[in-house]
XYZ file of C-alpha atoms in Angstrom:
570
model
C 57.278 -23.493 -2.313
C 58.387 -26.148 -1.340
C 56.078 -30.304 -2.427
C 56.843 -30.152 1.113
C 54.066 -27.984 2.280
C 51.935 -28.243 -0.822
C 51.740 -31.900 0.081
C 51.072 -30.827 3.727
C 48.031 -28.349 2.138
C 47.192 -30.800 -0.019
C 46.331 -32.870 2.744
C 44.412 -30.427 5.375
C 42.410 -29.442 2.100
C 41.260 -32.926 2.048
C 40.866 -33.805 5.501
C 38.456 -30.697 5.787
C 36.400 -31.530 2.685
C 35.951 -35.464 3.116
C 34.686 -33.975 7.149
C 31.962 -31.586 5.371
C 30.874 -34.817 3.220
C 30.236 -36.800 6.200
C 28.991 -33.695 7.666
C 26.384 -32.544 4.353
C 25.314 -36.399 5.274
C 23.627 -34.776 8.713
C 20.912 -32.139 8.044
C 20.827 -29.180 9.856
C 17.994 -29.627 12.375
C 14.744 -27.187 11.356
C 14.503 -24.277 13.355
C 9.746 -23.520 14.137
C 9.860 -20.176 14.299
C 7.425 -19.095 17.713
C 4.371 -17.919 17.298
C 4.884 -16.336 20.643
C 8.349 -14.580 19.456
C 6.198 -12.498 16.467
C 4.411 -9.530 17.080
C 0.663 -10.127 15.994
C -1.996 -8.233 15.505
C -6.271 -8.416 15.539
C -7.307 -9.587 12.376
C -9.476 -5.960 12.906
C -8.219 -2.452 14.613
C -9.547 -3.236 17.317
C -10.559 0.340 17.565
C -13.013 0.413 14.928
C -16.359 -0.134 16.873
C -18.398 -3.232 15.418
C -22.009 -0.596 15.693
C -19.946 1.050 12.463
C -20.601 -1.943 10.192
C -24.705 -1.335 11.100
C -26.991 -0.020 8.926
C -28.725 3.504 10.316
C -29.807 7.031 9.760
C -27.475 9.963 11.061
C -29.270 13.298 10.904
C -31.987 12.018 8.050
C -28.655 9.955 5.790
C -29.863 6.672 5.442
C -26.371 4.647 5.982
C -26.189 1.340 4.533
C -24.558 -1.679 6.393
C -21.479 -2.886 5.883
C -20.081 -5.316 7.681
C -16.490 -5.781 6.695
C -14.562 -6.205 8.925
C -13.109 -2.391 9.451
C -16.383 0.319 7.880
C -16.592 4.047 7.863
C -17.023 6.078 10.451
C -21.526 6.507 10.040
C -20.689 10.038 11.107
C -18.339 10.982 7.802
C -20.725 9.501 5.112
C -22.968 11.633 6.632
C -21.347 14.859 6.645
C -20.630 14.024 2.843
C -24.309 13.721 2.262
C -24.851 16.618 3.998
C -22.384 18.858 4.397
C -20.559 19.625 6.908
C -22.637 23.295 7.079
C -26.121 21.123 7.191
C -24.655 18.397 9.994
C -25.289 18.940 13.851
C -22.425 19.756 15.671
C -22.266 16.066 17.478
C -21.943 14.778 14.287
C -19.837 16.954 13.559
C -17.057 16.605 16.393
C -17.423 12.480 15.265
C -15.889 13.670 12.529
C -13.140 15.459 12.696
C -13.571 17.611 9.795
C -13.391 20.586 9.166
C -16.932 23.321 9.779
C -15.166 23.729 6.050
C -15.246 20.990 5.065
C -17.699 19.653 2.702
C -20.521 23.294 1.971
C -23.292 22.431 -0.317
C -25.588 25.101 -0.792
C -28.718 26.204 -3.542
C -30.940 24.414 -5.336
C -30.429 25.306 -8.245
C -32.209 23.761 -10.166
C -34.958 23.369 -8.260
C -34.809 19.265 -7.587
C -34.181 19.051 -4.147
C -30.871 18.963 -3.670
C -27.838 21.515 -3.431
C -25.957 22.312 -6.700
C -23.187 24.465 -5.379
C -20.725 22.201 -3.417
C -17.157 23.557 -2.116
C -15.108 20.907 -1.249
C -11.404 22.272 1.171
C -8.232 19.750 -0.269
C -5.413 19.629 1.862
C -2.180 18.289 0.789
C -0.728 16.081 4.186
C 2.281 13.991 4.347
C 2.395 9.927 5.605
C 5.255 8.689 7.164
C 7.921 11.165 6.830
C 10.823 12.121 8.850
C 9.905 13.710 12.137
C 11.904 16.586 13.369
C 11.490 15.778 17.053
C 12.382 12.807 17.683
C 13.517 9.289 16.005
C 11.621 7.781 13.685
C 8.498 8.953 11.271
C 5.370 11.143 11.745
C 2.715 10.454 11.633
C 2.626 6.799 10.474
C -0.180 4.447 8.239
C 0.526 0.682 7.374
C -0.285 -0.099 4.074
C 0.877 -3.450 5.937
C 1.690 -5.092 8.954
C 5.169 -2.627 9.831
C 5.021 -1.053 6.349
C 5.910 2.113 6.164
C 5.955 3.866 2.985
C 7.293 7.453 2.489
C 3.941 9.405 0.980
C 1.447 12.271 0.327
C -2.043 12.869 0.446
C -4.897 15.111 -0.905
C -6.700 14.760 2.305
C -9.862 16.224 3.599
C -9.642 19.419 5.568
C -9.553 18.692 8.797
C -9.542 20.105 12.336
C -6.974 19.022 15.325
C -4.120 16.649 15.050
C -2.712 15.373 12.811
C -2.046 12.443 14.343
C -4.656 10.404 16.644
C -4.276 12.537 19.957
C -0.445 13.783 22.101
C -0.030 10.305 22.157
C 0.201 8.629 19.856
C 2.296 8.370 15.443
C 0.067 7.195 13.672
C -2.254 9.369 11.234
C -5.486 10.525 11.869
C -7.958 8.411 10.314
C -9.082 10.918 7.799
C -5.526 11.422 6.520
C -4.462 8.462 4.595
C -4.005 6.436 0.934
C -5.580 6.671 -0.928
C -6.357 10.514 -1.966
C -10.370 10.113 -1.694
C -12.726 9.470 -4.026
C -15.117 12.005 -4.205
C -18.873 12.135 -6.024
C -20.535 15.480 -7.382
C -23.395 15.848 -10.024
C -24.053 16.416 -13.024
C -24.262 20.634 -13.284
C -23.290 20.907 -10.388
C -21.381 24.431 -9.663
C -18.336 22.579 -7.582
C -15.097 24.259 -6.454
C -12.129 22.287 -5.082
C -10.015 24.698 -3.077
C -6.612 22.888 -2.961
C -5.372 24.418 0.310
C -1.204 23.885 0.441
C 0.108 22.695 3.448
C 3.001 20.953 1.906
C 6.867 22.063 1.909
C 6.397 22.508 -1.550
C 4.835 23.308 -5.466
C 1.256 21.823 -6.200
C -1.650 21.428 -8.456
C -5.068 19.329 -8.857
C -5.210 18.944 -12.360
C -9.187 16.977 -12.854
C -8.256 14.613 -15.766
C -11.037 13.838 -17.691
C -13.687 15.775 -16.665
C -15.337 17.638 -18.042
C -13.803 21.884 -17.077
C -13.230 25.378 -18.435
C -9.280 26.844 -19.589
C -9.473 30.047 -17.683
C -7.436 33.078 -17.566
C -8.785 34.925 -15.540
C -8.912 31.002 -12.773
C -4.632 30.477 -13.198
C -5.520 28.652 -16.363
C -8.005 25.789 -14.148
C -6.120 22.668 -15.400
C -2.951 22.472 -13.051
C -0.110 22.278 -15.102
C 2.859 24.747 -14.699
C 4.069 24.706 -18.181
C 0.446 25.687 -19.866
C -2.078 26.563 -18.129
C -0.911 28.321 -14.404
C 3.091 28.405 -12.041
C 3.143 26.130 -8.712
C 1.214 26.241 -6.118
C 3.272 27.478 -3.326
C 3.069 26.776 0.234
C 1.204 28.138 2.533
C -1.375 29.435 -0.630
C -4.262 28.290 -2.000
C -6.480 27.767 -5.454
C -9.937 27.124 -6.290
C -10.508 24.742 -9.103
C -13.569 25.356 -10.292
C -16.370 23.410 -13.032
C -19.363 22.810 -14.204
C -20.127 18.894 -15.267
C -21.768 18.194 -18.364
C -20.791 14.548 -18.834
C -20.978 11.902 -16.543
C -19.063 9.358 -15.698
C -15.224 7.938 -14.134
C -12.364 10.271 -13.999
C -8.860 11.329 -12.293
C -7.415 13.816 -10.034
C -4.494 14.302 -9.404
C -0.970 16.769 -8.712
C 0.620 17.815 -12.420
C 3.691 19.907 -10.707
C 6.200 16.993 -10.520
C 4.394 14.230 -12.539
C 6.569 11.993 -12.440
C 7.262 11.795 -8.605
C 4.456 13.432 -6.824
C 1.905 11.663 -8.493
C 3.800 7.970 -7.233
C 4.232 9.162 -3.648
C -0.202 9.033 -3.784
C -1.071 11.896 -5.240
C -3.922 11.465 -7.033
C -8.015 10.054 -6.586
C -10.796 8.746 -8.741
C -13.707 11.995 -8.869
C -16.982 10.878 -10.589
C -19.346 12.824 -12.032
C -22.505 11.265 -11.594
C -26.049 11.568 -13.271
C -28.341 14.544 -12.758
C -31.561 13.124 -11.293
C -33.559 14.787 -8.633
C -33.832 14.510 -4.972
C -29.685 13.110 -5.294
C -28.570 13.395 -2.013
C -24.301 11.949 -3.417
C -21.340 10.865 -0.532
C -19.237 13.548 -2.247
C -15.785 12.101 -0.789
C -15.650 7.949 0.726
C -12.586 8.310 2.506
C -10.661 5.176 1.407
C -12.410 3.959 -1.109
C -14.065 0.850 -0.960
C -17.625 0.590 -0.592
C -20.622 3.212 -1.303
C -23.009 2.500 1.758
C -25.285 6.091 0.404
C -26.023 5.366 -2.967
C -26.458 7.764 -5.711
C -30.251 7.714 -7.162
C -29.125 7.385 -10.738
C -26.905 3.589 -9.457
C -30.998 2.820 -7.279
C -32.503 3.499 -10.897
C -29.898 1.559 -12.314
C -30.755 -2.298 -10.883
C -27.656 -1.733 -8.903
C -27.720 -3.305 -5.521
C -23.924 -2.265 -4.314
C -21.008 0.061 -5.763
C -17.383 0.412 -4.946
C -14.512 2.519 -5.483
C -11.589 0.670 -5.952
C -8.319 1.952 -6.767
C -5.443 0.478 -7.344
C -1.448 1.882 -6.864
C 2.295 0.903 -6.688
C 4.291 3.011 -5.130
C 8.275 3.164 -5.628
C 10.145 2.726 -1.879
C 12.825 4.466 -3.245
C 11.341 6.666 -3.943
C 9.333 6.627 -0.964
C 12.031 6.205 1.433
C 13.670 10.182 0.222
C 11.101 11.507 3.392
C 13.094 9.547 5.736
C 15.868 10.804 5.200
C 15.620 15.145 5.714
C 13.630 17.518 6.793
C 15.190 20.318 4.577
C 13.280 20.509 1.705
C 16.080 21.206 -0.078
C 17.820 18.286 0.137
C 14.389 16.535 -0.593
C 13.916 18.357 -3.888
C 17.383 17.474 -4.522
C 16.911 14.088 -4.091
C 13.891 14.332 -6.189
C 13.386 16.635 -8.871
C 17.301 15.612 -9.786
C 18.970 12.618 -8.663
C 16.360 10.227 -8.495
C 16.101 8.593 -12.069
C 12.341 7.313 -12.235
C 13.723 5.453 -15.904
C 15.581 2.738 -13.298
C 12.843 2.315 -10.355
C 11.138 0.237 -9.377
C 7.599 -0.756 -8.382
C 7.903 -2.105 -4.736
C 4.628 -1.880 -2.513
C 1.511 -2.298 -4.712
C -1.841 -1.268 -2.822
C -5.862 -1.079 -2.401
C -7.639 1.252 -1.813
C -4.281 2.776 -0.262
C -3.291 -1.129 1.755
C -2.340 -4.150 0.917
C -3.578 -7.689 1.494
C -4.060 -8.806 4.471
C -5.178 -5.019 5.646
C -7.138 -4.487 2.255
C -9.446 -7.778 3.422
C -10.114 -5.532 6.647
C -12.050 -2.915 4.101
C -11.767 -3.517 0.748
C -13.789 -6.769 0.536
C -16.739 -7.032 -2.074
C -19.338 -8.574 0.060
C -22.184 -9.749 -1.809
C -25.229 -12.468 -1.388
C -26.884 -14.085 -4.050
C -28.207 -12.839 -7.205
C -26.418 -9.200 -7.054
C -26.021 -6.020 -10.086
C -22.897 -4.676 -8.508
C -21.137 -2.285 -9.727
C -17.254 -2.012 -9.269
C -15.414 1.420 -10.303
C -11.500 0.792 -11.438
C -8.795 2.981 -11.243
C -4.957 2.638 -11.876
C -2.902 4.788 -11.517
C 0.474 3.658 -10.780
C 3.074 3.883 -13.364
C 2.439 0.311 -15.343
C -0.498 -1.409 -17.231
C -2.366 -4.449 -14.261
C -4.835 -6.861 -15.243
C -6.953 -7.703 -12.805
C -8.891 -10.891 -12.761
C -12.625 -12.132 -11.410
C -11.723 -16.049 -9.599
C -15.973 -17.130 -9.775
C -17.469 -14.010 -11.745
C -17.377 -12.833 -15.060
C -17.931 -9.087 -15.624
C -19.450 -6.541 -18.252
C -17.049 -3.662 -18.928
C -19.976 -0.628 -19.392
C -17.659 2.639 -19.284
C -14.237 2.991 -20.459
C -12.873 6.028 -18.320
C -15.809 7.443 -18.145
C -17.758 7.403 -21.567
C -20.477 4.767 -22.225
C -19.369 1.776 -24.092
C -22.254 0.922 -26.625
C -23.992 -1.180 -24.766
C -24.556 -4.120 -28.355
C -20.705 -3.921 -28.088
C -19.978 -4.007 -24.721
C -17.665 -7.750 -23.953
C -17.745 -9.837 -20.549
C -14.794 -11.248 -19.545
C -12.612 -11.716 -16.892
C -9.813 -10.249 -17.064
C -9.061 -6.870 -16.623
C -6.116 -4.902 -18.421
C -5.686 -0.668 -17.320
C -2.763 1.157 -18.873
C -1.706 3.699 -15.726
C -4.775 5.878 -14.962
C -7.506 4.377 -17.769
C -10.647 3.566 -15.511
C -13.649 0.365 -15.782
C -16.514 0.851 -14.643
C -17.801 -2.802 -14.428
C -21.184 -4.389 -14.026
C -21.285 -7.999 -12.449
C -23.617 -10.295 -11.606
C -23.754 -12.905 -8.509
C -25.934 -14.980 -10.839
C -24.909 -18.935 -10.131
C -25.405 -19.786 -13.979
C -21.572 -20.887 -14.774
C -21.349 -17.404 -17.378
C -22.028 -14.550 -14.390
C -20.489 -16.575 -10.908
C -19.849 -20.234 -10.704
C -21.633 -20.391 -7.479
C -21.052 -18.607 -3.546
C -17.365 -18.392 -2.217
C -14.350 -16.427 -1.168
C -13.802 -15.748 -4.476
C -10.232 -14.335 -4.647
C -10.134 -10.886 -7.459
C -5.772 -9.667 -7.446
C -3.439 -8.172 -10.425
C -2.978 -11.043 -12.642
C 0.573 -9.851 -13.621
C 2.638 -12.242 -10.708
C 4.998 -8.833 -9.128
C 1.329 -7.451 -8.183
C 0.442 -10.173 -5.449
C 3.112 -8.851 -3.546
C 4.735 -6.133 -0.408
C 7.779 -5.541 -1.350
C 9.255 -9.094 -2.695
C 6.784 -10.736 -0.473
C 3.951 -13.255 -1.610
C 1.365 -12.761 -0.850
C 0.413 -9.626 -0.917
C 0.399 -6.965 -2.612
C -3.272 -5.859 -4.184
C -5.204 -8.755 -3.437
C -8.688 -8.858 -2.050
C -11.836 -11.397 -2.124
C -15.325 -11.132 -3.060
C -17.087 -12.702 -0.549
C -20.610 -14.228 -0.372
C -21.545 -13.236 3.051
C -22.413 -17.225 3.301
C -18.859 -17.034 4.007
C -17.487 -13.673 5.990
C -17.192 -15.233 9.825
C -18.814 -13.012 12.092
C -15.854 -10.437 12.245
C -16.128 -9.306 8.705
C -13.456 -10.848 7.671
C -13.789 -14.445 5.533
C -13.956 -17.036 6.891
C -10.330 -19.616 5.535
C -10.236 -21.632 8.896
C -12.663 -24.281 8.204
C -10.363 -24.829 5.604
C -7.337 -25.194 7.524
C -6.058 -21.829 7.074
C -4.688 -19.138 9.351
C -4.383 -16.238 8.196
C -2.141 -15.348 11.651
C 1.275 -14.716 10.332
C 0.022 -11.721 8.006
C -0.555 -10.003 10.237
C 2.620 -9.276 11.766
C 5.103 -7.260 10.861
C 7.824 -10.252 10.687
C 6.335 -12.265 8.140
C 7.053 -8.686 6.330
C 10.666 -8.647 7.278
C 11.280 -12.528 5.967
C 11.906 -13.624 8.738
C 9.116 -16.100 9.157
C 9.262 -19.446 6.304
C 5.871 -19.371 4.599
C 5.412 -22.376 5.304
C 6.130 -23.386 8.576
C 3.039 -24.477 10.001
C 2.412 -26.862 7.046
C 2.683 -30.179 9.000
C 3.506 -31.077 12.453
C 7.112 -31.146 11.763
C 7.649 -28.995 9.920
C 9.211 -30.391 7.258
C 9.953 -26.156 5.543
C 10.327 -24.591 8.744
C 13.559 -22.832 8.636
C 17.776 -24.756 8.432
C 20.123 -23.993 11.357
C 21.883 -21.585 11.193
C 24.935 -23.888 11.727
C 26.492 -24.702 7.899
C 28.054 -27.317 9.282
C 26.865 -29.240 11.998
C 29.694 -32.512 12.691
C 28.204 -35.403 16.366
C 31.426 -35.170 18.988
C 33.914 -38.227 17.191
C 34.043 -36.834 13.991
C 35.098 -33.015 15.736
C 37.003 -34.626 17.585
C 38.950 -36.842 15.144
C 39.426 -33.995 12.611
C 40.924 -30.929 15.407
C 43.307 -34.222 16.018
C 44.362 -33.836 12.298
C 44.139 -30.578 11.516
C 46.541 -30.255 14.974
C 49.362 -33.361 13.764
C 49.149 -31.189 9.975
C 50.413 -28.433 11.587
C 52.325 -29.638 14.107
C 54.411 -30.783 11.228
C 54.266 -27.883 9.835
C 56.417 -26.192 12.545
C 59.184 -28.897 12.381
C 58.937 -29.139 8.708
C 59.747 -24.746 9.303
C 62.365 -25.570 11.993
C 64.435 -27.807 10.444
C 64.288 -25.994 6.611
C 65.393 -22.811 8.511
C 67.636 -23.626 11.438
C 70.737 -21.797 9.897
C 68.123 -19.063 9.877
C 67.183 -19.907 12.894
C 70.197 -20.273 14.462
C 71.786 -16.351 13.778
C 69.435 -15.055 15.223
C 68.581 -16.331 18.064
C 72.471 -16.320 18.262
C 72.479 -11.745 17.294
C 69.016 -11.600 20.437
C 71.594 -13.426 23.367
C 73.873 -11.145 21.747
C 71.690 -7.983 22.038
C 70.799 -8.755 26.063
C 73.908 -9.065 26.938
C 75.216 -6.145 25.341
C 72.437 -4.106 27.116
C 73.436 -5.858 30.665
C 77.200 -4.573 30.191
C 76.041 -1.066 29.757
C 73.494 -1.017 32.663
C 76.337 -2.832 34.683
């Protein structure tokens, strides 16, 4: 390359660079995302009747009030307490449960409550690939527009897996997490697993006092030691008569490294044996227990909450969104998926992430109450749950009571995978138990635990909120501090399309920058174009001058060919 060409290129570069420097002094304008352009949704699910929040009696079952935004269907609670075989047809029809989902019979010890309990569970898929149309079915959102592929144990239902023929949204009984199971010490319990899924599965009763039965395929759910996997379309009975009360864990033990992460695990609680102890055998979705056991009442607890923490790998869940062929799903999960390279992308509390945790996983309290929290971590890593404004006392580890003299009070609680903790919280404003009324955050203190697929703030965040800080709709009343949660209830926020600080001031100081890389005024742009045009013209003249002999020869040859063709045609 000649020195002249090098000089021309250097001049062009310097011209562009000087233009860029000038342009950099004029920052791109701020673009504010218009809230009207977002796909927003109401903070509370409009399909849930407000009357569900009220205290009520159904078929003789006393159901406590739940002022949260999205309380459980009271008919579910009546069915869970009495059994689907002991409630009215009107109540049963409101539940969508199968008539044999929860069977309660035989007061064997004569203390006024049933002692033979049969619980029927199915295995259902959420957010899997539809064989009939481009999309997922049935759908379950853990946050607005966020639909990880998942599997769950679900109560045996009647009817469709979707809400209705026109909807792809899952029947409300089919959801994350798998339901909390409650039975009484000494009950003869049968959990009947009906495998409605396309893969083999099992149930392992982790921590529950259960026998190893040769006649019952081992009864431990482990294919390598006690039983063959339960194939699609088959059913198996897991039977036990627990002697020890406590907060335990049940989960699938087939290909556990994937099946547990997909959602096949839940809390199982063995309550102390007390007279007239009609338990809420299933707590769908966890959260507030609206029919407390007699033992919990005797221990002076005003409320009880089930809190199930879980994490999921997006890569794993996406496998079921790609195929309808079980062989291909099995190939990718069993042979191609590498758990050693996996990541935790979704962090849930009772099956949802913030802001949905505010709908149904708030711990709603009054001053001077004593509250029991039962915590399970079914994720693949340890978590560190922190309670703002409160300390709590650890009363039980893994279902076993801690020595009362050694029970400690903390504000951060470490839970290893599969570990359970029972906590006692007192809302006594004494600076130790509690520091006053408020909307106090409860969250995983690992920073990624408050994200949803990398977006903050999300994850398993929720609140211990006093009723004095609760709005009429059952959500924390943060608006009087100028705080708006509206953006969190849009799918665009979780798609990373909304600058999270754009509404902090009128000028939208932290709005989005204009996507153009360079912003020039007209005079500067025209000057730059003249300079570049002149440089290109000069370069062209140089090439013509330097290569004039070659150009002349090429022109002569071309003219000769044209004349030759014309002569031939003549």
